[in-house]
Coordinates of C-alpha atoms in Angstrom, one line a residue:
Chain S
M1 CA 84.8 128.1 108.0
S2 CA 84.0 125.7 110.7
A3 CA 87.7 125.7 111.4
A4 CA 88.2 129.6 111.6
M5 CA 84.8 129.8 114.3
E6 CA 86.1 127.4 116.2
R7 CA 89.5 129.3 116.6
A8 CA 88.4 132.3 116.8
P9 CA 87.4 132.3 121.0
L10 CA 91.1 130.6 121.6
T11 CA 93.1 133.3 119.6
A12 CA 90.7 136.8 119.7
P13 CA 90.5 137.9 123.7
A14 CA 94.8 136.4 124.1
A15 CA 95.9 139.2 122.2
P16 CA 93.4 141.7 120.8
D17 CA 95.6 144.8 120.3
R18 CA 98.9 143.5 118.2
V19 CA 98.8 140.8 115.3
S20 CA 101.8 138.4 117.0
L21 CA 103.6 135.7 115.3
S22 CA 101.6 133.3 116.5
Q23 CA 98.4 134.7 115.8
R24 CA 99.5 135.4 111.7
L25 CA 100.8 131.8 112.0
A26 CA 97.9 130.5 113.0
R27 CA 95.5 132.2 110.5
R28 CA 97.5 129.7 108.2
G29 CA 96.1 127.0 110.2
L30 CA 99.9 126.7 112.2
D31 CA 98.8 126.9 115.9
V32 CA 99.3 124.3 118.7
T33 CA 97.0 121.7 117.8
T34 CA 98.7 121.7 114.3
L35 CA 102.1 120.8 116.4
L36 CA 100.1 117.6 117.5
L37 CA 101.5 116.3 114.3
M38 CA 105.1 116.3 115.3
P39 CA 106.0 113.3 117.1
A40 CA 104.1 111.2 114.4
L41 CA 105.9 113.3 111.3
L42 CA 109.3 112.4 113.1
F43 CA 108.8 108.7 113.7
V44 CA 108.0 108.7 110.3
L45 CA 111.0 110.7 109.4
A46 CA 113.3 108.9 111.7
L47 CA 111.5 105.3 110.5
F48 CA 110.6 105.4 106.9
V49 CA 112.4 108.5 105.3
Y50 CA 115.5 108.3 106.8
P51 CA 115.8 104.5 105.9
A52 CA 114.8 104.8 102.5
L53 CA 117.4 107.7 101.9
Y54 CA 120.0 105.8 103.9
G55 CA 119.1 102.7 101.8
F56 CA 119.4 104.8 98.5
W57 CA 123.0 106.0 99.5
L58 CA 123.7 102.3 100.4
S59 CA 122.6 101.2 97.1
L60 CA 125.0 103.6 95.1
H61 CA 128.0 102.5 97.1
P62 CA 128.2 99.2 96.2
M63 CA 130.1 96.7 98.4
N64 CA 132.2 95.1 95.9
A65 CA 133.5 99.1 95.1
N66 CA 135.0 98.9 98.7
G67 CA 132.1 101.3 99.4
V68 CA 133.1 104.0 96.2
F69 CA 130.0 106.0 94.8
G70 CA 129.0 104.0 91.8
F71 CA 126.1 102.4 89.4
G72 CA 127.9 99.3 90.1
N73 CA 124.4 97.5 92.0
Y74 CA 122.1 98.9 89.3
I75 CA 124.5 98.0 86.4
S76 CA 124.7 94.5 87.6
F77 CA 120.8 93.9 88.7
F78 CA 119.8 95.0 84.7
S79 CA 122.8 92.8 83.4
D80 CA 122.0 89.6 84.9
R81 CA 118.9 88.1 83.1
Y82 CA 118.2 86.0 86.0
V83 CA 118.4 88.9 88.6
Y84 CA 116.4 91.6 86.3
G85 CA 114.1 88.3 85.1
T86 CA 112.5 88.6 89.1
I87 CA 110.8 91.7 88.4
F88 CA 109.3 90.5 85.3
T89 CA 108.4 87.6 86.9
T90 CA 106.6 89.3 89.9
L91 CA 104.3 90.9 87.5
E92 CA 103.9 88.3 85.7
L93 CA 102.2 86.8 89.1
A94 CA 100.8 89.9 90.4
V95 CA 99.6 91.8 88.2
P96 CA 97.1 88.6 86.2
V97 CA 96.4 87.9 90.4
T98 CA 95.1 91.5 91.2
L99 CA 93.1 91.7 88.3
V100 CA 91.3 88.2 88.9
N101 CA 90.8 89.4 92.2
I102 CA 89.2 92.3 91.2
A103 CA 86.7 90.8 88.6
L104 CA 85.9 88.0 91.1
S105 CA 85.1 90.9 93.5
V106 CA 83.1 93.2 91.0
P107 CA 79.9 90.5 90.9
I108 CA 79.8 89.2 94.1
A109 CA 80.2 92.4 95.6
L110 CA 77.4 93.9 93.5
R111 CA 75.2 91.1 94.2
V112 CA 76.2 90.5 97.7
R113 CA 75.2 94.4 98.5
H114 CA 71.6 93.6 97.8
L115 CA 71.8 90.3 100.7
R116 CA 69.8 91.3 104.2
K117 CA 72.3 89.0 106.2
Q118 CA 75.6 90.2 104.8
R119 CA 77.7 89.9 108.1
L120 CA 77.9 86.0 108.4
L121 CA 79.0 85.8 104.8
T122 CA 81.5 88.9 105.0
T123 CA 83.2 87.3 108.3
I124 CA 83.7 84.0 106.9
L125 CA 85.6 86.0 103.8
I126 CA 87.7 88.3 106.1
I127 CA 88.7 84.8 107.9
P128 CA 92.0 84.8 105.3
V129 CA 92.8 88.1 105.3
T130 CA 93.9 87.2 109.5
L131 CA 95.5 84.1 108.4
G132 CA 97.9 85.0 106.9
T133 CA 99.7 83.6 103.6
V134 CA 102.1 81.6 106.2
L135 CA 98.9 79.8 106.7
T136 CA 97.5 79.4 104.0
A137 CA 100.5 77.9 102.4
Q138 CA 100.9 75.7 104.8
G139 CA 97.0 74.8 104.8
M140 CA 97.7 74.4 100.7
L141 CA 100.6 72.0 101.0
N142 CA 98.1 70.0 102.6
F143 CA 95.3 70.3 100.8
Y144 CA 96.2 71.2 97.0
G145 CA 99.3 68.7 97.6
P146 CA 99.6 65.0 95.5
L147 CA 97.5 63.5 98.2
G148 CA 95.6 66.0 99.5
W149 CA 91.6 66.2 99.7
F150 CA 91.6 68.3 96.6
N151 CA 93.3 65.5 94.2
R152 CA 91.5 62.6 96.0
I153 CA 88.0 64.5 94.8
L154 CA 88.8 65.2 91.8
M155 CA 90.0 61.3 91.5
T156 CA 87.2 60.1 93.0
L157 CA 85.0 61.7 90.4
H158 CA 87.3 60.8 87.7
V159 CA 87.7 64.1 86.9
I160 CA 91.6 63.6 86.5
D161 CA 93.2 60.2 86.3
A162 CA 96.9 61.4 88.1
P163 CA 96.8 63.8 90.7
V164 CA 97.4 67.3 89.4
R165 CA 100.7 69.2 90.7
L166 CA 98.8 72.3 92.1
V167 CA 102.1 73.3 94.9
H168 CA 105.4 73.7 94.9
N169 CA 104.7 75.4 91.3
F170 CA 103.4 79.0 89.7
T171 CA 100.3 77.3 90.2
G172 CA 100.7 77.4 93.9
V173 CA 101.8 80.8 94.4
F174 CA 98.9 82.0 91.8
L175 CA 96.1 80.4 93.9
S176 CA 97.5 81.0 97.3
Q177 CA 97.5 84.5 96.6
I178 CA 93.9 84.5 95.4
V179 CA 93.1 82.9 98.5
S180 CA 94.3 85.8 101.0
G181 CA 94.1 88.5 98.0
F182 CA 90.1 88.2 97.5
P183 CA 88.7 88.3 100.7
F184 CA 90.6 91.8 101.0
C185 CA 89.5 93.3 97.5
F186 CA 86.0 91.7 97.9
M187 CA 85.6 93.7 101.5
L188 CA 87.3 97.2 100.0
I189 CA 84.9 96.9 96.6
L190 CA 81.8 95.6 98.4
S191 CA 82.0 99.1 101.0
Y192 CA 82.9 101.1 97.6
V193 CA 80.0 99.6 95.8
S194 CA 77.3 100.1 99.6
G195 CA 78.3 103.8 99.0
I196 CA 76.5 104.0 95.4
D197 CA 73.5 105.3 95.9
P198 CA 70.7 102.8 94.5
S199 CA 68.2 105.3 92.7
L200 CA 70.7 105.9 90.3
E201 CA 70.4 102.9 88.8
Q202 CA 66.6 102.5 89.3
A203 CA 66.4 105.8 87.6
A204 CA 68.6 104.1 84.4
S205 CA 66.7 100.3 84.4
M206 CA 63.2 102.6 83.8
L207 CA 64.7 104.4 81.4
G208 CA 65.0 101.1 79.7
A209 CA 68.8 100.3 80.9
G210 CA 69.9 96.4 80.8
P211 CA 72.1 95.2 83.0
A212 CA 74.9 95.6 81.1
A213 CA 74.6 99.3 79.9
R214 CA 73.9 100.0 83.9
F215 CA 77.3 98.4 85.1
R216 CA 79.1 100.1 82.1
H217 CA 77.1 103.7 82.3
I218 CA 76.4 104.6 86.0
L219 CA 78.6 102.1 88.3
L220 CA 81.7 101.6 86.4
P221 CA 82.4 105.0 86.4
L222 CA 81.3 105.9 90.1
L223 CA 83.4 102.5 91.3
G224 CA 86.4 104.0 89.4
A225 CA 89.0 105.6 92.1
G226 CA 87.4 103.1 94.2
L227 CA 88.5 100.4 91.6
A228 CA 91.8 102.2 91.3
I229 CA 92.4 102.2 94.9
T230 CA 91.3 98.6 95.2
F231 CA 94.1 98.0 92.8
C232 CA 97.0 99.6 93.9
L233 CA 96.4 98.2 97.7
A234 CA 96.3 94.9 96.6
F235 CA 98.7 95.3 93.8
V236 CA 101.2 96.2 96.8
Q237 CA 100.4 92.7 98.4
A238 CA 100.9 90.3 95.4
F239 CA 103.9 92.4 94.5
S240 CA 105.9 91.8 97.5
V241 CA 104.8 88.0 97.9
F242 CA 107.0 86.4 99.9
P243 CA 106.2 83.6 102.1
S244 CA 104.2 82.0 99.8
A245 CA 106.6 81.9 96.4
V246 CA 109.4 80.2 98.9
L247 CA 106.6 78.1 100.4
V248 CA 104.2 77.0 97.8
G249 CA 106.1 78.4 95.2
S250 CA 109.4 76.9 93.3
P251 CA 111.8 79.7 94.6
S252 CA 114.8 79.1 92.7
G253 CA 112.3 78.7 89.5
P254 CA 109.4 80.0 88.3
T255 CA 108.5 81.8 91.0
R256 CA 111.7 84.1 91.6
V257 CA 109.9 86.8 92.8
I258 CA 111.9 89.9 93.4
A259 CA 111.2 89.9 97.1
I260 CA 113.3 86.8 97.3
A261 CA 116.3 88.2 94.9
A262 CA 116.6 91.4 97.6
Y263 CA 115.9 88.8 100.6
H264 CA 118.8 86.5 99.2
A265 CA 121.6 89.4 98.1
A266 CA 120.9 91.4 102.1
Y267 CA 120.4 88.0 104.2
E268 CA 122.1 85.5 102.3
Q269 CA 125.4 86.7 100.7
Y270 CA 125.1 89.8 103.3
D271 CA 125.4 92.7 100.7
Y272 CA 123.3 95.0 102.2
S273 CA 124.5 97.6 99.4
M274 CA 122.9 95.4 96.8
G275 CA 119.6 94.5 98.9
S276 CA 119.1 97.8 99.1
A277 CA 119.6 98.3 95.2
I278 CA 117.1 95.6 94.6
A279 CA 114.8 97.2 97.3
I280 CA 115.0 100.2 95.8
I281 CA 114.1 99.1 92.4
M282 CA 111.3 96.8 93.7
G283 CA 109.5 100.5 95.2
G284 CA 110.3 101.9 92.0
V285 CA 108.0 99.8 89.5
Q286 CA 105.4 100.1 92.3
I287 CA 105.2 103.3 92.2
I288 CA 105.4 103.4 88.2
V289 CA 102.3 100.8 88.2
V290 CA 100.5 103.1 91.1
A291 CA 100.8 106.2 88.8
I292 CA 99.6 104.1 85.7
V293 CA 96.4 102.9 87.2
M294 CA 96.1 106.1 88.9
K295 CA 96.1 108.4 85.4
A296 CA 93.9 105.6 83.9
S297 CA 91.2 105.4 86.4
A298 CA 91.7 109.5 86.6
A299 CA 90.8 109.3 82.7
L300 CA 88.0 107.2 83.9
Y301 CA 86.2 108.9 86.3
R302 CA 85.8 112.1 84.1
G303 CA 82.9 110.7 82.3
P304 CA 80.2 112.4 81.9
A305 CA 78.5 110.1 84.5
A306 CA 80.7 111.1 87.5
G307 CA 77.9 114.2 87.1
G308 CA 75.3 112.2 88.7
K309 CA 77.3 112.2 91.4
G310 CA 76.7 115.6 93.2
Chain U
M1 CA 63.1 88.4 74.9
K2 CA 61.9 89.2 78.4
I3 CA 61.9 85.9 79.2
E4 CA 65.4 85.3 77.7
S5 CA 67.0 88.1 79.7
E6 CA 65.1 86.1 82.7
I7 CA 66.8 83.7 82.3
A8 CA 70.2 84.7 82.0
G9 CA 69.7 86.8 84.8
K10 CA 69.1 83.7 86.9
L11 CA 72.2 82.2 85.2
W12 CA 73.9 84.7 86.1
R13 CA 73.0 84.7 89.9
I14 CA 73.4 80.8 89.8
A15 CA 76.8 81.5 88.7
I16 CA 77.9 83.9 90.9
W17 CA 76.9 82.1 94.1
A18 CA 78.9 79.0 92.8
L19 CA 81.8 81.2 92.7
V20 CA 81.1 81.9 96.1
G21 CA 80.5 78.1 97.1
F22 CA 83.2 77.0 95.8
F23 CA 86.0 79.6 97.5
I24 CA 84.3 78.9 100.5
I25 CA 84.8 74.8 100.1
N26 CA 88.6 75.5 99.2
L27 CA 88.6 77.8 101.7
T28 CA 87.3 75.2 104.2
G29 CA 88.8 72.4 103.0
I30 CA 92.4 74.2 103.6
I31 CA 92.1 75.1 106.9
L32 CA 90.2 72.2 108.1
S33 CA 93.1 69.6 106.4
V34 CA 95.5 71.5 108.6
V35 CA 93.3 71.0 111.3
V36 CA 92.9 67.7 110.7
D37 CA 96.4 66.6 110.2
S38 CA 97.5 68.1 114.1
L39 CA 95.0 66.3 115.7
G40 CA 96.0 62.8 113.7
T41 CA 98.0 60.2 114.4
S42 CA 99.4 59.0 111.0
W43 CA 97.8 60.3 107.8
F44 CA 99.3 59.2 104.4
A45 CA 97.3 58.0 101.1
T46 CA 93.5 57.5 102.8
W47 CA 90.7 60.2 103.4
L48 CA 91.5 60.8 107.3
P49 CA 94.0 59.7 109.8
N50 CA 94.5 56.6 111.2
G51 CA 94.1 58.0 114.7
F52 CA 93.8 60.7 116.3
T53 CA 95.4 62.5 119.4
T54 CA 96.1 65.8 120.7
S55 CA 100.0 64.5 121.7
W56 CA 101.1 66.8 118.5
Y57 CA 100.0 70.0 120.4
S58 CA 102.5 69.3 123.3
E59 CA 105.6 68.5 121.6
S60 CA 105.1 71.3 119.4
W61 CA 104.7 73.7 122.0
S62 CA 108.0 72.2 123.8
S63 CA 110.0 71.4 120.8
F64 CA 109.3 75.0 118.9
Q65 CA 109.4 76.8 122.3
L66 CA 105.9 78.4 121.6
G67 CA 105.2 80.2 124.9
G68 CA 108.3 82.0 124.4
V69 CA 107.3 83.1 121.0
L70 CA 103.5 83.7 122.2
V71 CA 104.7 86.4 124.9
V72 CA 107.1 87.7 122.5
T73 CA 103.8 88.4 120.3
L74 CA 101.6 89.4 122.5
E75 CA 104.6 92.1 123.3
V76 CA 105.3 93.3 120.1
A77 CA 101.5 93.3 119.8
G78 CA 100.7 95.2 122.8
A79 CA 103.5 97.7 122.6
V80 CA 102.3 98.1 119.0
L81 CA 98.7 99.1 120.3
I82 CA 99.7 101.8 123.0
G83 CA 102.8 103.3 120.6
S84 CA 100.5 104.0 117.1
A85 CA 97.6 105.5 119.4
L86 CA 99.8 107.5 121.6
L87 CA 101.5 109.0 117.7
G88 CA 98.5 108.2 115.8
V89 CA 95.7 109.8 117.5
P90 CA 97.0 113.5 117.8
A91 CA 98.4 113.5 114.5
A92 CA 95.1 112.3 113.0
Y93 CA 93.6 115.1 114.9
A94 CA 95.3 117.4 113.8
L95 CA 95.3 116.5 110.3
A96 CA 91.5 116.5 110.4
R97 CA 91.3 119.8 111.9
R98 CA 93.5 122.3 110.5
D99 CA 94.8 123.2 106.7
F100 CA 98.5 124.3 106.5
P101 CA 101.0 124.8 104.1
G102 CA 102.6 121.7 102.7
K103 CA 99.8 119.2 104.6
K104 CA 99.5 117.3 101.0
L105 CA 103.3 116.7 101.4
V106 CA 102.8 115.3 105.0
M107 CA 99.6 113.3 103.7
L108 CA 101.8 111.7 101.1
L109 CA 104.5 110.8 103.1
F110 CA 101.9 109.0 105.0
V111 CA 100.8 107.4 102.6
L112 CA 103.4 105.7 100.8
P113 CA 104.3 103.6 104.1
L114 CA 100.9 102.1 102.8
I115 CA 101.5 101.6 99.4
I116 CA 105.3 100.8 98.9
P117 CA 106.3 97.0 99.5
P118 CA 107.4 96.0 102.9
F119 CA 110.7 94.7 101.6
T120 CA 111.9 98.2 100.1
Y121 CA 111.6 99.7 103.7
G122 CA 112.2 96.5 105.9
I123 CA 115.8 95.6 104.3
P124 CA 116.9 99.5 104.9
L125 CA 114.9 100.0 107.9
A126 CA 117.1 96.7 109.1
S127 CA 119.9 98.3 108.4
V128 CA 119.6 101.1 110.5
L129 CA 118.2 99.3 113.1
Y130 CA 122.0 97.4 113.3
Q131 CA 123.5 100.4 113.0
F132 CA 121.8 101.7 116.0
G133 CA 122.2 98.7 117.6
L134 CA 118.4 97.8 118.0
G135 CA 118.7 95.4 115.0
G136 CA 117.4 91.5 116.5
T137 CA 116.2 92.8 119.8
L138 CA 113.0 93.3 120.7
T139 CA 112.8 97.3 120.8
G140 CA 113.8 96.9 116.6
V141 CA 111.2 95.0 116.1
I142 CA 108.3 96.6 118.1
L143 CA 109.7 99.8 116.1
A144 CA 109.5 98.0 112.7
N145 CA 106.1 96.6 113.3
L146 CA 105.0 100.1 114.6
M147 CA 106.5 102.0 111.0
P148 CA 103.3 100.9 109.4
S149 CA 100.8 101.2 111.7
V150 CA 101.1 104.6 112.9
P151 CA 99.7 105.8 109.0
F152 CA 97.4 102.9 109.4
V153 CA 96.0 104.4 112.6
I154 CA 95.9 108.3 110.7
F155 CA 94.0 106.6 107.3
I156 CA 91.5 105.5 109.9
L157 CA 90.8 108.1 112.1
V158 CA 90.7 111.5 109.8
P159 CA 87.8 110.9 108.1
F160 CA 86.7 109.7 111.3
I161 CA 87.3 112.5 113.3
E162 CA 85.9 114.7 110.7
Q163 CA 83.1 113.5 110.9
I164 CA 82.7 114.6 114.4
D165 CA 81.2 118.6 114.4
P166 CA 84.0 121.2 115.5
R167 CA 81.8 123.4 117.3
V168 CA 81.3 120.7 119.7
E169 CA 84.8 121.7 121.0
A170 CA 84.6 125.5 120.4
A171 CA 80.9 125.4 122.5
A172 CA 82.8 123.4 125.5
R173 CA 85.3 126.3 124.8
V174 CA 83.0 129.0 125.2
F175 CA 81.6 127.4 128.2
G176 CA 85.5 127.8 129.9
A177 CA 86.5 124.3 129.4
G178 CA 90.7 124.1 129.3
T179 CA 92.5 121.7 127.4
W180 CA 92.7 119.2 129.5
A181 CA 88.5 119.3 130.5
L182 CA 88.4 119.5 126.9
F183 CA 90.7 116.4 126.1
R184 CA 89.2 114.3 129.0
T185 CA 85.2 115.2 129.1
V186 CA 84.9 116.0 125.2
M187 CA 87.2 114.5 122.7
V188 CA 88.2 111.3 124.4
P189 CA 84.1 110.1 124.6
L190 CA 83.5 111.3 121.0
L191 CA 86.9 109.8 119.6
L192 CA 86.8 106.4 121.6
P193 CA 84.7 104.0 118.8
G194 CA 86.9 105.3 116.3
I195 CA 90.1 104.7 118.3
L196 CA 88.9 101.3 119.6
A197 CA 88.5 100.5 115.7
A198 CA 91.4 101.4 114.3
L199 CA 93.4 99.8 117.3
V200 CA 91.8 96.2 116.8
L201 CA 92.3 96.6 112.8
V202 CA 96.2 97.3 114.0
L203 CA 96.2 94.4 116.1
V204 CA 95.1 91.6 113.9
R205 CA 97.4 93.3 111.1
T206 CA 100.2 93.1 113.8
I207 CA 99.7 89.5 114.7
G208 CA 99.6 88.8 110.8
L209 CA 102.7 90.8 109.9
F210 CA 105.1 89.2 108.3
E211 CA 107.9 90.8 106.3
L212 CA 109.2 93.4 108.8
T213 CA 109.5 91.0 111.6
F214 CA 111.2 88.6 109.4
L215 CA 113.7 91.2 108.6
T216 CA 114.3 92.5 111.7
A217 CA 113.9 89.7 114.4
G218 CA 116.4 87.9 115.9
P219 CA 116.4 84.2 117.3
G220 CA 114.7 84.7 120.5
N221 CA 112.2 87.7 119.4
Q222 CA 110.1 86.2 116.0
T223 CA 107.0 86.2 116.7
L224 CA 104.6 83.6 115.9
V225 CA 104.1 84.1 112.1
V226 CA 107.9 84.4 111.4
A227 CA 108.5 80.8 113.9
L228 CA 105.8 79.1 111.5
Y229 CA 107.7 80.7 108.4
Y230 CA 110.7 79.3 109.3
S231 CA 108.9 75.9 110.8
V232 CA 107.1 75.3 107.2
F233 CA 110.3 76.4 105.6
A234 CA 112.8 73.9 107.3
A235 CA 109.6 71.0 107.2
G236 CA 111.0 67.8 107.0
M237 CA 113.4 68.3 110.2
R238 CA 109.7 67.9 112.3
A239 CA 107.2 65.9 111.9
N240 CA 104.2 68.0 109.5
Q241 CA 101.9 67.3 112.4
T242 CA 103.8 69.8 114.8
I243 CA 104.2 72.4 112.0
D244 CA 100.3 72.0 111.8
A245 CA 99.8 72.3 115.4
M246 CA 101.5 75.6 115.4
A247 CA 99.3 77.0 112.8
V248 CA 96.3 75.8 114.2
I249 CA 97.6 77.9 117.8
Y250 CA 98.5 80.6 115.1
M251 CA 95.0 80.4 113.6
V252 CA 93.5 80.5 117.2
T253 CA 95.3 83.3 118.2
S254 CA 94.4 85.3 115.5
L255 CA 90.9 84.3 114.9
V256 CA 89.7 85.5 119.1
C257 CA 91.8 89.1 118.2
L258 CA 89.0 88.9 114.7
I259 CA 86.2 88.0 116.8
I260 CA 87.2 90.8 119.1
A261 CA 88.1 92.8 116.2
L262 CA 84.3 92.4 114.6
R263 CA 82.3 93.1 117.9
F264 CA 83.6 96.4 117.6
V265 CA 83.8 97.6 113.5
D266 CA 81.8 96.3 110.7
P267 CA 84.4 95.6 107.9
T268 CA 82.5 97.0 105.1
Q269 CA 82.1 100.4 106.8
I270 CA 85.7 101.4 107.2
V271 CA 86.2 102.7 103.5
G272 CA 82.5 104.1 103.4
R273 CA 82.5 106.5 106.0
S274 CA 85.9 108.0 104.7
K275 CA 84.1 108.3 101.3
K276 CA 81.1 110.0 102.4
S277 CA 83.3 112.6 104.4
A278 CA 85.8 112.7 100.6
A279 CA 82.7 113.8 99.6
H280 CA 81.9 117.5 101.1

């Protein structure tokens, strides 16, 4: 409606007597303004779609078959336990990390939204996002190491007798993903939670709903879509974990994630074909997870409380 | 019954603040241990280093060639800022203002780089860049970093542009404004806050973006975060303190950007804005 109003003075005086092609295109929404899209679109086609297709083509022409078409890379990926196991290693890390981050973020966000001075807390919590995983890893090696402050404090308090091993294993990667992933989840969820009208909850409370019932029947359905989006965005980061899996994990054993396998094939064995195949499998798993989450959240969102939004 | 639920509520609140406190303590410990170590002379099995010195910084600066690395980082970040503004802003405007056949497909195309792991397209992208002779060059690193930034700018700006009333532009047209005048006197002032917010976030992201630079950079054009990765990866070749000094330099660079960013944007408002516009 508003778009039609805006276009009217542009096209009507220009060609009043005949319905030109440009005018017919403009009616469908294709005019000079739409063309502003083209540079970005061409850029994404050239640097995302073309490389992705090229990678797919490359992965179907294995290096050890002298570049002849074949599924050799995929077959060898799924026949080697050490290689295809990286999918499960990565999922075992990424799914719990993402769930823990969301499970921590929701109650904290629900409490923080009532605060007047959110700004200081949100600033502190956003710092790890900008530090990135590499700096977090280096800090963790110092802090959680056998001689680090964390172990020293616990030993001084006699909680433990000998230092706990918290880095160079699965726990290290898990912790680093929480340190750098939780603030991101928290920010997103806080902004979704702030978007919910507090009067809905007040009404439910007045009708006798306790905190648990209010969460289950009011907040959860309204947050459904936001939680799903947060899950997807947080999951990409956890699923493509690379630097911390190498630096605070044990990259040849328990934290050999799929990104390491892809990097190893492409940059250490110089087999770009195999590297692309693993990269594409990685993208495929990611898309499957996103699809499942989106389906699940759609089921949650169709619940009766969604009607309260309008 | 009522007292019981009040106690439960209080315990719940205490538990939540304890959780937040525990997180912040650990975070402080992680950051502080890097800072303290970078300033300490030698630090083994004690609470604090034996003495303090700033010499690690000069050693770190010279042994990692940090001057050059910082210049590369700023060049990459600057070019990505300009590039993502030039490509992203017009596209966001078109997407916010027009409905056309295939718009859903275009949106999907822009969302994919944000939800697909950087490694998935980074490895083929690196091999494409090497084919065109751009692999390992500064241009290649800039193009690779620009890739996820353009969709990122678009997704921040579309809801922002949607909330600006299109009748403002129509009114300017009625009063005889040409395209250039419309752009300069109406659109730029209205869009500037959103563009600034998006670009500052791009800046923070580009400085921290590891994977794509890691996959495309050659030895002479690493950004700070990749140089830091290599130094931690090869730990043991140099004193841990020099690595920590470099980490502190990285931290200060990105914190300065963050502080600038927070002057322009409230991080919790970004999704809130898009949510409102998605509702109508």
